[in-house]
PDB file of C-alpha atoms and ligand atoms in Angstrom:
ATOM      1  CA  UNK A   1      21.397   3.296  47.169  1.00 90.00           C
ATOM      2  CA  UNK A   2      21.540   2.943  43.446  1.00 89.00           C
ATOM      3  CA  UNK A   3      22.564  -0.375  41.936  1.00 92.00           C
ATOM      4  CA  UNK A   4      24.850   0.575  39.080  1.00 89.00           C
ATOM      5  CA  UNK A   5      26.481  -2.753  38.410  1.00 90.00           C
ATOM      6  CA  UNK A   6      25.789  -6.408  39.125  1.00 92.00           C
ATOM      7  CA  UNK A   7      28.161  -9.180  38.308  1.00 92.00           C
ATOM      8  CA  UNK A   8      28.133 -12.896  39.091  1.00 90.00           C
ATOM      9  CA  UNK A   9      31.505 -13.724  40.616  1.00 93.00           C
ATOM     10  CA  UNK A  10      31.560 -17.428  41.394  1.00 93.00           C
ATOM     11  CA  UNK A  11      29.937 -20.465  42.950  1.00 92.00           C
ATOM     12  CA  UNK A  12      31.847 -22.066  45.798  1.00 94.00           C
ATOM     13  CA  UNK A  13      31.367 -25.505  47.310  1.00 92.00           C
ATOM     14  CA  UNK A  14      33.418 -24.598  50.351  1.00 93.00           C
ATOM     15  CA  UNK A  15      34.055 -21.354  52.282  1.00 95.00           C
ATOM     16  CA  UNK A  16      37.769 -21.546  51.484  1.00 96.00           C
ATOM     17  CA  UNK A  17      36.949 -21.180  47.777  1.00 97.00           C
ATOM     18  CA  UNK A  18      34.988 -17.962  48.330  1.00 97.00           C
ATOM     19  CA  UNK A  19      36.279 -14.597  47.048  1.00 97.00           C
ATOM     20  CA  UNK A  20      38.583 -12.442  49.141  1.00 96.00           C
ATOM     21  CA  UNK A  21      36.963 -10.770  52.141  1.00 97.00           C
ATOM     22  CA  UNK A  22      37.796  -7.304  50.909  1.00 95.00           C
ATOM     23  CA  UNK A  23      34.404  -5.597  51.020  1.00 96.00           C
ATOM     24  CA  UNK A  24      31.122  -5.648  52.941  1.00 97.00           C
ATOM     25  CA  UNK A  25      29.033  -8.752  52.428  1.00 98.00           C
ATOM     26  CA  UNK A  26      25.418  -9.755  53.051  1.00 98.00           C
ATOM     27  CA  UNK A  27      24.261 -13.369  53.037  1.00 98.00           C
ATOM     28  CA  UNK A  28      20.698 -14.219  51.974  1.00 96.00           C
ATOM     29  CA  UNK A  29      19.336 -17.353  53.532  1.00 95.00           C
ATOM     30  CA  UNK A  30      16.007 -19.108  53.961  1.00 93.00           C
ATOM     31  CA  UNK A  31      14.059 -22.282  53.401  1.00 90.00           C
ATOM     32  CA  UNK A  32      13.715 -23.385  49.829  1.00 85.00           C
ATOM     33  CA  UNK A  33      10.786 -21.679  48.081  1.00 88.00           C
ATOM     34  CA  UNK A  34      10.758 -18.778  50.548  1.00 93.00           C
ATOM     35  CA  UNK A  35      11.282 -16.410  47.602  1.00 93.00           C
ATOM     36  CA  UNK A  36      15.018 -15.883  47.935  1.00 92.00           C
ATOM     37  CA  UNK A  37      15.887 -15.806  44.235  1.00 89.00           C
ATOM     38  CA  UNK A  38      12.915 -13.548  43.519  1.00 92.00           C
ATOM     39  CA  UNK A  39      13.873 -11.125  46.269  1.00 95.00           C
ATOM     40  CA  UNK A  40      17.505 -10.982  45.137  1.00 93.00           C
ATOM     41  CA  UNK A  41      16.433 -10.258  41.572  1.00 92.00           C
ATOM     42  CA  UNK A  42      14.000  -7.592  42.763  1.00 95.00           C
ATOM     43  CA  UNK A  43      16.671  -5.939  44.915  1.00 95.00           C
ATOM     44  CA  UNK A  44      19.291  -5.709  42.218  1.00 92.00           C
ATOM     45  CA  UNK A  45      16.760  -4.962  39.497  1.00 88.00           C
ATOM     46  CA  UNK A  46      17.770  -7.828  37.242  1.00 78.00           C
ATOM     47  CA  UNK A  47      15.234 -10.391  36.181  1.00 71.00           C
ATOM     48  CA  UNK A  48      17.449 -13.393  36.032  1.00 67.00           C
ATOM     49  CA  UNK A  49      20.459 -12.708  38.177  1.00 66.00           C
ATOM     50  CA  UNK A  50      19.741 -15.272  40.860  1.00 62.00           C
ATOM     51  CA  UNK A  51      18.627 -17.863  38.338  1.00 62.00           C
ATOM     52  CA  UNK A  52      22.147 -19.138  38.266  1.00 51.00           C
ATOM     53  CA  UNK A  53      21.705 -20.124  41.890  1.00 52.00           C
ATOM     54  CA  UNK A  54      18.853 -22.455  41.033  1.00 57.00           C
ATOM     55  CA  UNK A  55      20.413 -24.264  38.097  1.00 55.00           C
ATOM     56  CA  UNK A  56      20.737 -27.930  39.041  1.00 51.00           C
ATOM     57  CA  UNK A  57      24.015 -28.665  40.705  1.00 48.00           C
ATOM     58  CA  UNK A  58      24.452 -25.098  41.911  1.00 50.00           C
ATOM     59  CA  UNK A  59      21.786 -25.242  44.578  1.00 62.00           C
ATOM     60  CA  UNK A  60      24.171 -26.480  47.247  1.00 78.00           C
ATOM     61  CA  UNK A  61      26.775 -23.869  46.400  1.00 87.00           C
ATOM     62  CA  UNK A  62      27.586 -20.477  47.862  1.00 92.00           C
ATOM     63  CA  UNK A  63      26.994 -17.924  45.090  1.00 92.00           C
ATOM     64  CA  UNK A  64      28.745 -14.548  45.181  1.00 95.00           C
ATOM     65  CA  UNK A  65      27.523 -11.501  43.277  1.00 94.00           C
ATOM     66  CA  UNK A  66      29.568  -8.321  43.127  1.00 95.00           C
ATOM     67  CA  UNK A  67      27.353  -5.256  43.439  1.00 95.00           C
ATOM     68  CA  UNK A  68      28.444  -1.815  42.291  1.00 93.00           C
ATOM     69  CA  UNK A  69      31.751  -2.739  40.779  1.00 84.00           C
ATOM     70  CA  UNK A  70      35.003  -3.996  42.021  1.00 68.00           C
ATOM     71  CA  UNK A  71      36.495  -0.770  43.228  1.00 68.00           C
ATOM     72  CA  UNK A  72      35.133   2.172  45.141  1.00 66.00           C
ATOM     73  CA  UNK A  73      33.877   4.845  42.771  1.00 62.00           C
ATOM     74  CA  UNK A  74      35.168   8.042  44.407  1.00 65.00           C
ATOM     75  CA  UNK A  75      33.074  10.326  42.265  1.00 67.00           C
ATOM     76  CA  UNK A  76      29.812   8.557  43.060  1.00 65.00           C
ATOM     77  CA  UNK A  77      30.940   7.482  46.508  1.00 69.00           C
ATOM     78  CA  UNK A  78      29.524   4.027  46.003  1.00 78.00           C
ATOM     79  CA  UNK A  79      30.968   1.137  47.960  1.00 90.00           C
ATOM     80  CA  UNK A  80      31.216  -2.217  46.217  1.00 95.00           C
ATOM     81  CA  UNK A  81      29.681  -5.072  48.208  1.00 97.00           C
ATOM     82  CA  UNK A  82      28.963  -8.761  47.922  1.00 97.00           C
ATOM     83  CA  UNK A  83      25.502 -10.188  47.838  1.00 97.00           C
ATOM     84  CA  UNK A  84      25.732 -13.865  48.710  1.00 96.00           C
ATOM     85  CA  UNK A  85      23.075 -16.415  47.910  1.00 92.00           C
ATOM     86  CA  UNK A  86      23.391 -19.319  50.328  1.00 91.00           C
ATOM     87  CA  UNK A  87      21.836 -22.720  49.632  1.00 84.00           C
ATOM     88  CA  UNK A  88      18.219 -22.977  50.784  1.00 79.00           C
ATOM     89  CA  UNK A  89      17.466 -25.256  53.674  1.00 74.00           C
ATOM     90  CA  UNK A  90      14.501 -27.318  54.799  1.00 66.00           C
ATOM     91  CA  UNK A  91      13.995 -29.347  51.659  1.00 59.00           C
ATOM     92  CA  UNK A  92      11.712 -32.258  52.559  1.00 59.00           C
ATOM     93  CA  UNK A  93      13.466 -34.352  49.961  1.00 65.00           C
ATOM     94  CA  UNK A  94      17.020 -33.802  51.102  1.00 69.00           C
ATOM     95  CA  UNK A  95      18.765 -36.736  52.794  1.00 76.00           C
ATOM     96  CA  UNK A  96      20.009 -36.519  56.340  1.00 80.00           C
ATOM     97  CA  UNK A  97      23.638 -36.671  55.261  1.00 83.00           C
ATOM     98  CA  UNK A  98      23.085 -33.839  52.767  1.00 79.00           C
ATOM     99  CA  UNK A  99      21.393 -31.773  55.444  1.00 79.00           C
ATOM    100  CA  UNK A 100      24.293 -32.282  57.835  1.00 84.00           C
ATOM    101  CA  UNK A 101      26.733 -31.338  55.090  1.00 84.00           C
ATOM    102  CA  UNK A 102      24.728 -28.196  54.314  1.00 83.00           C
ATOM    103  CA  UNK A 103      24.710 -27.199  57.976  1.00 85.00           C
ATOM    104  CA  UNK A 104      28.428 -27.710  58.357  1.00 89.00           C
ATOM    105  CA  UNK A 105      29.281 -25.717  55.233  1.00 91.00           C
ATOM    106  CA  UNK A 106      26.913 -22.858  56.115  1.00 92.00           C
ATOM    107  CA  UNK A 107      28.212 -22.608  59.654  1.00 93.00           C
ATOM    108  CA  UNK A 108      31.812 -22.595  58.481  1.00 96.00           C
ATOM    109  CA  UNK A 109      30.928 -19.889  56.004  1.00 97.00           C
ATOM    110  CA  UNK A 110      28.966 -17.708  58.427  1.00 97.00           C
ATOM    111  CA  UNK A 111      31.463 -18.024  61.264  1.00 97.00           C
ATOM    112  CA  UNK A 112      34.571 -17.571  59.151  1.00 97.00           C
ATOM    113  CA  UNK A 113      33.463 -14.793  56.852  1.00 98.00           C
ATOM    114  CA  UNK A 114      34.901 -11.771  58.645  1.00 97.00           C
ATOM    115  CA  UNK A 115      33.488  -9.261  56.152  1.00 98.00           C
ATOM    116  CA  UNK A 116      29.937 -10.533  56.606  1.00 98.00           C
ATOM    117  CA  UNK A 117      28.107  -7.525  58.010  1.00 98.00           C
ATOM    118  CA  UNK A 118      24.671  -9.054  58.205  1.00 98.00           C
ATOM    119  CA  UNK A 119      22.661 -12.166  57.379  1.00 98.00           C
ATOM    120  CA  UNK A 120      19.309 -11.607  55.700  1.00 98.00           C
ATOM    121  CA  UNK A 121      17.002 -14.216  57.186  1.00 98.00           C
ATOM    122  CA  UNK A 122      14.047 -14.700  54.852  1.00 97.00           C
ATOM    123  CA  UNK A 123      10.716 -16.033  56.121  1.00 97.00           C
ATOM    124  CA  UNK A 124       7.420 -16.463  54.299  1.00 97.00           C
ATOM    125  CA  UNK A 125       4.906 -13.940  55.663  1.00 98.00           C
ATOM    126  CA  UNK A 126       2.057 -16.425  55.114  1.00 97.00           C
ATOM    127  CA  UNK A 127       3.454 -19.047  57.452  1.00 96.00           C
ATOM    128  CA  UNK A 128       3.623 -19.205  61.211  1.00 96.00           C
ATOM    129  CA  UNK A 129       7.185 -19.323  62.552  1.00 96.00           C
ATOM    130  CA  UNK A 130       8.779 -22.548  61.362  1.00 94.00           C
ATOM    131  CA  UNK A 131      10.806 -24.644  63.787  1.00 93.00           C
ATOM    132  CA  UNK A 132      13.799 -24.824  61.466  1.00 90.00           C
ATOM    133  CA  UNK A 133      13.791 -21.012  61.073  1.00 94.00           C
ATOM    134  CA  UNK A 134      13.556 -20.393  64.809  1.00 95.00           C
ATOM    135  CA  UNK A 135      16.388 -22.833  65.402  1.00 93.00           C
ATOM    136  CA  UNK A 136      18.526 -21.186  62.773  1.00 93.00           C
ATOM    137  CA  UNK A 137      17.947 -17.717  64.244  1.00 96.00           C
ATOM    138  CA  UNK A 138      18.769 -19.091  67.714  1.00 96.00           C
ATOM    139  CA  UNK A 139      22.047 -20.360  66.291  1.00 95.00           C
ATOM    140  CA  UNK A 140      22.810 -16.942  64.771  1.00 96.00           C
ATOM    141  CA  UNK A 141      22.051 -15.258  68.082  1.00 96.00           C
ATOM    142  CA  UNK A 142      24.132 -17.663  70.141  1.00 96.00           C
ATOM    143  CA  UNK A 143      27.024 -17.314  67.722  1.00 96.00           C
ATOM    144  CA  UNK A 144      26.804 -13.519  67.783  1.00 97.00           C
ATOM    145  CA  UNK A 145      26.079 -13.176  64.080  1.00 98.00           C
ATOM    146  CA  UNK A 146      23.961 -10.100  63.274  1.00 98.00           C
ATOM    147  CA  UNK A 147      20.857 -10.732  61.208  1.00 98.00           C
ATOM    148  CA  UNK A 148      17.672  -9.053  60.067  1.00 98.00           C
ATOM    149  CA  UNK A 149      14.310 -10.677  59.479  1.00 98.00           C
ATOM    150  CA  UNK A 150      12.914 -10.306  55.966  1.00 98.00           C
ATOM    151  CA  UNK A 151       9.270 -11.244  55.436  1.00 98.00           C
ATOM    152  CA  UNK A 152       8.611 -12.304  51.846  1.00 98.00           C
ATOM    153  CA  UNK A 153       5.524 -12.441  49.598  1.00 98.00           C
ATOM    154  CA  UNK A 154       3.408  -9.875  51.491  1.00 98.00           C
ATOM    155  CA  UNK A 155       1.437  -9.215  48.304  1.00 98.00           C
ATOM    156  CA  UNK A 156      -0.147 -12.629  48.903  1.00 98.00           C
ATOM    157  CA  UNK A 157      -1.755 -11.456  52.155  1.00 98.00           C
ATOM    158  CA  UNK A 158      -5.185  -9.865  52.320  1.00 97.00           C
ATOM    159  CA  UNK A 159      -5.712  -6.717  54.368  1.00 97.00           C
ATOM    160  CA  UNK A 160      -6.587  -8.530  57.592  1.00 97.00           C
ATOM    161  CA  UNK A 161      -3.663 -10.922  57.309  1.00 96.00           C
ATOM    162  CA  UNK A 162      -1.323  -8.091  56.468  1.00 95.00           C
ATOM    163  CA  UNK A 163      -2.305  -6.262  59.640  1.00 95.00           C
ATOM    164  CA  UNK A 164      -1.822  -9.333  61.830  1.00 96.00           C
ATOM    165  CA  UNK A 165       1.086 -11.427  60.559  1.00 97.00           C
ATOM    166  CA  UNK A 166       3.922  -9.475  62.099  1.00 97.00           C
ATOM    167  CA  UNK A 167       2.494  -9.351  65.612  1.00 97.00           C
ATOM    168  CA  UNK A 168       1.748 -13.074  65.442  1.00 97.00           C
ATOM    169  CA  UNK A 169       5.291 -13.819  64.390  1.00 98.00           C
ATOM    170  CA  UNK A 170       6.744 -11.576  67.085  1.00 97.00           C
ATOM    171  CA  UNK A 171       4.620 -13.188  69.786  1.00 97.00           C
ATOM    172  CA  UNK A 172       6.282 -16.518  69.051  1.00 97.00           C
ATOM    173  CA  UNK A 173       9.759 -15.148  68.543  1.00 97.00           C
ATOM    174  CA  UNK A 174       9.727 -13.109  71.726  1.00 97.00           C
ATOM    175  CA  UNK A 175       9.427 -16.303  73.760  1.00 96.00           C
ATOM    176  CA  UNK A 176      12.992 -16.906  72.681  1.00 94.00           C
ATOM    177  CA  UNK A 177      14.339 -13.362  72.274  1.00 96.00           C
ATOM    178  CA  UNK A 178      14.430 -10.254  74.449  1.00 95.00           C
ATOM    179  CA  UNK A 179      13.844  -8.042  71.443  1.00 95.00           C
ATOM    180  CA  UNK A 180      13.170  -8.364  67.750  1.00 97.00           C
ATOM    181  CA  UNK A 181      15.861  -7.915  65.111  1.00 97.00           C
ATOM    182  CA  UNK A 182      15.299  -5.243  62.436  1.00 98.00           C
ATOM    183  CA  UNK A 183      12.370  -6.281  60.244  1.00 98.00           C
ATOM    184  CA  UNK A 184      11.782  -5.759  56.518  1.00 98.00           C
ATOM    185  CA  UNK A 185       8.492  -6.463  54.816  1.00 98.00           C
ATOM    186  CA  UNK A 186       8.913  -7.321  51.165  1.00 98.00           C
ATOM    187  CA  UNK A 187       7.212  -8.364  47.969  1.00 98.00           C
ATOM    188  CA  UNK A 188       9.305  -9.377  44.996  1.00 96.00           C
ATOM    189  CA  UNK A 189       6.230  -8.866  42.823  1.00 96.00           C
ATOM    190  CA  UNK A 190       5.298  -5.358  43.999  1.00 97.00           C
ATOM    191  CA  UNK A 191       8.747  -4.155  45.025  1.00 97.00           C
ATOM    192  CA  UNK A 192       7.813  -3.535  48.669  1.00 98.00           C
ATOM    193  CA  UNK A 193      10.813  -3.229  50.954  1.00 98.00           C
ATOM    194  CA  UNK A 194      13.365  -2.607  48.215  1.00 98.00           C
ATOM    195  CA  UNK A 195      14.210   0.964  49.220  1.00 97.00           C
ATOM    196  CA  UNK A 196      14.327   0.039  52.885  1.00 98.00           C
ATOM    197  CA  UNK A 197      16.659  -2.922  52.379  1.00 98.00           C
ATOM    198  CA  UNK A 198      18.991  -1.048  50.052  1.00 97.00           C
ATOM    199  CA  UNK A 199      19.148   1.882  52.446  1.00 97.00           C
ATOM    200  CA  UNK A 200      19.916  -0.497  55.307  1.00 98.00           C
ATOM    201  CA  UNK A 201      22.771  -2.005  53.269  1.00 98.00           C
ATOM    202  CA  UNK A 202      24.071   1.422  52.299  1.00 96.00           C
ATOM    203  CA  UNK A 203      24.170   2.565  55.918  1.00 96.00           C
ATOM    204  CA  UNK A 204      25.638  -0.725  57.156  1.00 97.00           C
ATOM    205  CA  UNK A 205      28.351  -0.634  54.457  1.00 96.00           C
ATOM    206  CA  UNK A 206      29.834   2.342  56.278  1.00 94.00           C
ATOM    207  CA  UNK A 207      30.689   0.089  59.225  1.00 92.00           C
ATOM    208  CA  UNK A 208      33.187  -1.797  57.082  1.00 92.00           C
TER     209      UNK A 208
HETATM  210  N1  GDP B   1       3.249 -13.467  44.888  1.00 80.81           N
HETATM  211  C1  GDP B   1       4.539 -13.593  45.118  1.00 80.81           C
HETATM  212  N2  GDP B   1       5.178 -14.717  44.749  1.00 80.81           N
HETATM  213  C2  GDP B   1       6.495 -14.825  45.011  1.00 80.81           C
HETATM  214  C3  GDP B   1       7.221 -13.795  45.637  1.00 80.81           C
HETATM  215  N3  GDP B   1       8.493 -14.198  45.773  1.00 80.81           N
HETATM  216  C4  GDP B   1       8.562 -15.423  45.229  1.00 80.81           C
HETATM  217  N4  GDP B   1       7.368 -15.827  44.775  1.00 80.81           N
HETATM  218  C5  GDP B   1       7.059 -17.118  44.150  1.00 80.81           C
HETATM  219  O1  GDP B   1       7.410 -18.165  45.058  1.00 80.81           O
HETATM  220  C6  GDP B   1       8.039 -19.242  44.384  1.00 80.81           C
HETATM  221  C7  GDP B   1       9.439 -19.487  44.915  1.00 80.81           C
HETATM  222  O2  GDP B   1      10.233 -18.352  44.628  1.00 80.81           O
HETATM  223  P1  GDP B   1      11.824 -18.437  44.472  1.00 80.81           P
HETATM  224  O3  GDP B   1      12.305 -17.035  44.353  1.00 80.81           O
HETATM  225  O4  GDP B   1      12.216 -19.376  43.403  1.00 80.81           O
HETATM  226  O5  GDP B   1      12.199 -19.069  45.881  1.00 80.81           O
HETATM  227  P2  GDP B   1      13.585 -19.668  46.411  1.00 80.81           P
HETATM  228  O6  GDP B   1      13.476 -21.148  46.297  1.00 80.81           O
HETATM  229  O7  GDP B   1      13.633 -19.239  47.838  1.00 80.81           O
HETATM  230  O8  GDP B   1      14.686 -19.067  45.587  1.00 80.81           O
HETATM  231  C8  GDP B   1       8.019 -18.878  42.898  1.00 80.81           C
HETATM  232  O9  GDP B   1       6.883 -19.454  42.320  1.00 80.81           O
HETATM  233  C9  GDP B   1       7.904 -17.357  42.916  1.00 80.81           C
HETATM  234  O10 GDP B   1       7.284 -16.840  41.759  1.00 80.81           O
HETATM  235  C10 GDP B   1       6.510 -12.590  46.000  1.00 80.81           C
HETATM  236  O11 GDP B   1       7.048 -11.630  46.579  1.00 80.81           O
HETATM  237  N5  GDP B   1       5.191 -12.560  45.723  1.00 80.81           N
HETATM  238 MG1   MG B   2      16.170 -19.987  44.502  1.00 80.81          MG
END
């Protein structure tokens, strides 16, 4: 899929403030520093699009970006869709009450957003499965919310690590799951995984 247009729509503190559910939507989520902003910028081919999500005060907000215009372009047959940047979780510094608030808002968003076709669950390819990530994926599974697993920062792995990280991750995850979700292996620096993710979104858009 070609990205012809990218537009920041709005930041919302609460799901009820989010834009109309009139097109396919994909939510990007992961622990802070996982590389979420970098991956979003790499995907849409803009260097600073997701910066807005990291400006102080906006980090706990749901940020909507309209991709490929507001209306279907019949000639090009492109479907407009929303890319949604959800607040990162797992900050060491965050207070318990803030964490609980984040969880409540995210759950309300994920469970109420009828146009949400898939959640992009980002994990750092250099780290072993993190408890908070496994718990979050368990929640998605139990709630029946489709998700894919997106490994970030693979350019930071050497050849041996690159050959081993996925199997190691799967060995842990398969204690909890019967099968793995779709997996994407990405580098915001090298562009790995861009084509694959955009093709996945293009195909999934047709389900809407
Ligand atoms: N080498 C490398 N560094 C990355 C990659 N993605 C993100 N980073 C770095 O990891 C740090 C956190 O990235 P950022 O996108 O801000 O993470 P966020 O907090 O999840 O939005 C920054 O220093 C990025 O430059 C990647 O694919 N490769
Ligand atoms: Mg960020």
